[in-house]
Amino acid sequence: MRRSFTGLLAVGALATTATAADLDYTYLQAGFGKTDADESASVVNPKKDFVGDVATDDESGFYLGGSWQFADRWLVFAHYSEASQDASLKGTGDDGIGGTAEVSRDGDFDLNRCRAGVGYVMPMSERWDLYGRLSLDYIEADSVGFPSIPPRPEVPADPDAEPPVAGRPAVPGVPGVPGNDEDDIGFGAQLGARVALWRRLDGEVWVRYTSVGDLSFKDDYSGDFDDDILGGVELHWLIGNRFGLEATYEYGEITTWSVGARFHL
């Protein structure tokens, strides 16, 4: 009986013990999530005679990525994500017929990001690794576009009221705002740690710098980019020998949370 109990403890210890040797850096990954650019800006556009605010909200998207480890501790990696962003435009603008009108419209734009680079893994103990990455970062955003609102006549509610002046609708229109693609390219650096938590579960934390990580709006509604420092955490759960699940959260001026699958090569 005592031997059987000792054997069960040994099996349990093996099942719950993980080492850094179990941490694999050669894989493909894909998944879905949400991206929040968390941006609001006041714009003054004399050309379109508009004064007001543009704000964004989070929307869903997808990501693809991969990593390949070579020469024992070196790796190359790439990551691509694409997400839509809702946007709202509120303020006062030209009504297109010589007057002004209150503007309140909804639009959207796409936010696409790509990173590719090289990294180095340094085992620190039997249970965790320290790693660093350098990357070339690319970002693309469609400037916020809003549909036009055509002028339209308004029927007076009071039959005795004076009708609208001929040639000038009672409800003015608002010209549309076309969207233009804006993109930029920069560099990034990442420092992180990956730890074996359980036989089939490991976690990762990191801090990352990118020179093109902060989105802002210019007066012509186009996108502009600045640097940012982000922090993230990720969990990987291996199911079987090669397939696994992952969950990621990264906080910054552009915040992302996602779930996906990972296939180890």
Coordinates of C-alpha atoms in Angstrom, one line a residue, residues 15-262:
A15 CA 2.9 15.3 -14.4
T16 CA 3.1 18.6 -12.7
T17 CA 6.7 19.4 -13.2
A18 CA 7.8 21.4 -16.2
T19 CA 11.2 22.6 -17.2
A20 CA 12.6 25.2 -19.6
A21 CA 13.4 22.3 -22.0
D22 CA 9.6 22.0 -22.6
L23 CA 9.5 25.6 -23.9
D24 CA 9.3 25.5 -27.7
Y25 CA 10.0 28.5 -29.9
T26 CA 9.2 26.9 -33.3
Y27 CA 5.5 27.3 -34.0
L28 CA 2.7 28.8 -36.1
Q29 CA -0.2 30.7 -34.5
A30 CA -3.5 32.2 -35.5
G31 CA -6.5 33.6 -33.7
F32 CA -9.1 36.3 -33.2
G33 CA -9.4 39.2 -30.8
K34 CA -10.2 42.8 -30.3
T35 CA -8.0 45.9 -30.8
D36 CA -8.7 49.3 -29.2
A37 CA -6.7 52.2 -30.5
D38 CA -8.1 54.3 -27.6
E39 CA -7.8 57.5 -29.5
S40 CA -9.8 60.7 -29.4
A41 CA -8.7 64.0 -30.9
S42 CA -10.0 67.5 -31.5
V43 CA -9.7 68.6 -35.1
V44 CA -10.0 72.0 -36.7
N45 CA -10.2 71.7 -40.5
P46 CA -10.6 75.1 -42.2
K47 CA -10.6 73.5 -45.6
K48 CA -13.8 71.6 -44.8
D49 CA -14.9 74.2 -42.2
F50 CA -15.3 71.7 -39.5
V51 CA -14.5 72.0 -35.7
G52 CA -15.2 69.0 -33.5
D53 CA -13.9 65.7 -32.1
V54 CA -13.0 62.3 -33.6
A55 CA -13.1 59.3 -31.3
T56 CA -12.5 55.5 -31.8
D57 CA -13.9 52.4 -30.2
D58 CA -12.6 48.8 -30.2
E59 CA -13.6 46.2 -32.8
S60 CA -12.7 42.6 -33.6
G61 CA -10.0 41.3 -35.9
F62 CA -7.6 38.4 -36.5
Y63 CA -3.9 37.7 -36.3
L64 CA -1.3 35.3 -37.8
G65 CA 2.2 34.7 -36.7
G66 CA 5.1 32.3 -36.3
S67 CA 8.5 31.7 -34.9
W68 CA 11.4 29.4 -35.8
Q69 CA 14.3 28.6 -33.5
F70 CA 17.7 27.9 -34.9
A71 CA 21.3 27.5 -33.7
D72 CA 20.1 26.4 -30.3
R73 CA 19.2 29.9 -28.9
W74 CA 18.4 32.2 -31.9
L75 CA 15.0 32.7 -33.5
V76 CA 13.3 34.6 -36.2
F77 CA 9.7 35.6 -35.9
A78 CA 6.8 37.4 -37.7
H79 CA 3.4 38.7 -36.5
Y80 CA 0.5 40.2 -38.5
S81 CA -2.8 41.6 -37.2
E82 CA -5.7 43.3 -38.8
A83 CA -8.7 44.9 -37.0
S84 CA -11.5 47.3 -37.7
Q85 CA -12.1 50.4 -35.6
D86 CA -15.4 52.2 -35.1
A87 CA -15.2 56.0 -35.2
S88 CA -17.5 58.8 -34.4
L89 CA -17.3 62.4 -35.6
K90 CA -19.1 65.2 -33.7
G91 CA -18.9 68.9 -34.1
T92 CA -20.0 71.8 -36.4
G93 CA -19.2 71.8 -40.1
D94 CA -20.1 73.4 -43.5
D95 CA -23.5 72.3 -44.7
G96 CA -22.4 72.6 -48.3
I97 CA -24.8 75.5 -49.2
G98 CA -23.2 78.4 -47.4
G99 CA -24.4 77.6 -43.8
T100 CA -23.3 75.5 -40.9
A101 CA -24.8 72.4 -39.4
E102 CA -24.3 70.1 -36.4
V103 CA -22.4 67.0 -37.5
S104 CA -22.8 63.7 -35.7
R105 CA -21.8 60.7 -37.8
D106 CA -20.3 57.2 -37.5
G107 CA -17.6 55.8 -39.6
D108 CA -14.8 53.2 -39.5
F109 CA -11.3 52.4 -40.5
D110 CA -8.9 49.4 -40.6
L111 CA -5.8 49.2 -38.5
N112 CA -3.2 46.7 -39.8
R113 CA 0.1 46.0 -38.0
C114 CA 3.1 43.8 -38.9
R115 CA 6.3 42.9 -37.1
A116 CA 9.2 40.8 -38.2
G117 CA 12.7 40.3 -36.7
V118 CA 15.2 38.2 -34.8
G119 CA 15.5 37.2 -31.2
Y120 CA 17.8 35.5 -28.7
V121 CA 16.7 33.1 -25.9
M122 CA 18.8 32.8 -22.7
P123 CA 17.8 29.9 -20.3
M124 CA 18.0 31.3 -16.7
S125 CA 17.1 28.1 -14.8
E126 CA 15.3 24.8 -15.3
R127 CA 11.9 26.5 -15.3
W128 CA 12.3 29.8 -17.1
D129 CA 13.9 31.6 -20.0
L130 CA 14.8 35.3 -20.6
Y131 CA 14.6 36.5 -24.2
G132 CA 15.1 39.6 -26.3
R133 CA 13.8 40.6 -29.7
L134 CA 14.6 43.3 -32.3
S135 CA 12.0 43.9 -35.1
L136 CA 11.0 46.0 -38.0
D137 CA 7.5 47.3 -37.3
Y138 CA 4.9 48.4 -39.9
I139 CA 1.5 50.0 -39.3
E140 CA -1.3 51.1 -41.7
A141 CA -4.5 52.9 -41.0
D142 CA -7.2 54.1 -43.3
S143 CA -8.1 57.7 -42.3
V144 CA -11.6 58.0 -40.9
G145 CA -14.1 58.3 -43.7
F146 CA -17.7 59.4 -43.2
P147 CA -20.6 59.3 -45.7
S148 CA -22.2 62.5 -46.8
I149 CA -25.7 63.6 -45.7
P150 CA -27.6 65.1 -48.7
P151 CA -29.8 68.1 -48.2
R152 CA -33.5 67.3 -47.9
P153 CA -36.7 69.4 -47.7
E154 CA -38.8 69.4 -44.5
V155 CA -42.5 69.5 -44.5
P156 CA -43.7 72.1 -42.0
A157 CA -45.6 70.5 -39.1
D158 CA -47.9 73.6 -38.9
P159 CA -50.1 74.0 -42.0
D160 CA -50.1 77.8 -41.5
A161 CA -46.3 78.0 -41.2
E162 CA -44.3 79.5 -44.0
P163 CA -42.8 76.9 -46.4
P164 CA -39.0 76.6 -46.8
V165 CA -37.4 79.1 -49.0
A166 CA -37.1 77.9 -52.6
G167 CA -33.7 76.6 -53.4
R168 CA -32.6 76.2 -49.8
P169 CA -33.7 73.0 -48.0
A170 CA -34.9 73.3 -44.5
V171 CA -32.6 70.4 -43.4
P172 CA -29.1 71.1 -44.8
G173 CA -26.7 68.4 -45.9
V174 CA -23.2 67.7 -44.7
P175 CA -20.4 66.8 -47.2
G176 CA -18.6 63.5 -46.8
V177 CA -15.1 63.0 -45.5
P178 CA -13.1 60.6 -47.8
G179 CA -10.7 58.2 -46.2
N180 CA -7.0 57.9 -47.2
D181 CA -4.5 55.2 -46.4
E182 CA -1.7 56.2 -44.0
D183 CA 1.2 54.0 -43.1
D184 CA 4.6 54.2 -41.4
I185 CA 7.5 51.9 -40.7
G186 CA 9.8 51.9 -37.7
F187 CA 11.7 49.6 -35.3
G188 CA 10.9 47.8 -32.1
A189 CA 12.6 46.1 -29.2
Q190 CA 11.1 43.5 -26.7
L191 CA 12.4 42.0 -23.5
G192 CA 10.4 39.2 -21.9
A193 CA 10.4 36.1 -19.7
R194 CA 8.8 32.8 -20.3
V195 CA 8.2 30.3 -17.5
A196 CA 7.1 26.7 -17.4
L197 CA 4.1 26.7 -15.0
W198 CA 2.8 23.2 -15.4
R199 CA 3.4 20.1 -17.5
R200 CA 1.4 21.5 -20.4
L201 CA 1.0 25.2 -19.3
D202 CA 3.5 28.0 -19.6
G203 CA 3.3 31.8 -19.3
E204 CA 5.0 34.8 -20.8
V205 CA 5.4 38.4 -19.8
W206 CA 7.1 41.2 -21.7
V207 CA 7.7 44.9 -22.2
R208 CA 7.9 46.2 -25.7
Y209 CA 8.9 49.4 -27.4
T210 CA 7.8 50.4 -30.9
S211 CA 8.5 53.7 -32.8
V212 CA 5.1 53.4 -34.6
G213 CA 2.7 52.3 -31.8
D214 CA 0.6 55.4 -31.0
L215 CA -2.2 56.5 -33.4
S216 CA -3.4 60.1 -33.6
F217 CA -5.6 62.1 -36.0
K218 CA -4.5 65.1 -37.9
D219 CA -6.8 68.0 -39.0
D220 CA -7.5 66.2 -42.4
Y221 CA -8.6 63.1 -40.4
S222 CA -5.6 61.1 -41.6
G223 CA -3.6 59.0 -39.2
D224 CA -0.3 59.9 -37.6
F225 CA 2.0 57.6 -35.6
D226 CA 4.3 58.0 -32.6
D227 CA 6.3 55.8 -30.3
D228 CA 4.9 53.7 -27.5
I229 CA 5.9 51.3 -24.7
L230 CA 3.6 48.3 -24.2
G231 CA 3.3 45.5 -21.6
G232 CA 1.8 42.1 -22.2
V233 CA 1.1 38.7 -20.8
E234 CA 0.3 35.4 -22.6
L235 CA -0.6 31.9 -21.6
H236 CA 0.0 28.7 -23.7
W237 CA -1.7 25.4 -23.0
L238 CA -0.4 22.5 -25.0
I239 CA -3.0 19.9 -26.0
G240 CA -1.4 16.7 -27.4
N241 CA 2.1 16.8 -28.7
R242 CA 1.9 19.7 -31.2
F243 CA -1.4 21.6 -30.9
G244 CA -2.2 24.1 -28.2
L245 CA -4.3 27.1 -27.2
E246 CA -3.2 30.6 -26.3
A247 CA -4.6 33.8 -24.7
T248 CA -2.9 37.2 -25.0
Y249 CA -3.4 40.6 -23.5
E250 CA -1.1 43.6 -24.4
Y251 CA -1.7 47.1 -23.0
G252 CA -0.6 50.3 -24.6
E253 CA -1.9 53.2 -26.7
I254 CA -3.2 50.4 -28.9
T255 CA -4.5 47.6 -26.6
T256 CA -5.1 44.1 -27.8
W257 CA -6.6 41.0 -26.3
S258 CA -7.0 37.8 -28.2
V259 CA -7.4 34.0 -28.1
G260 CA -6.1 31.6 -30.7
A261 CA -4.4 28.3 -31.5
R262 CA -0.7 27.4 -31.8

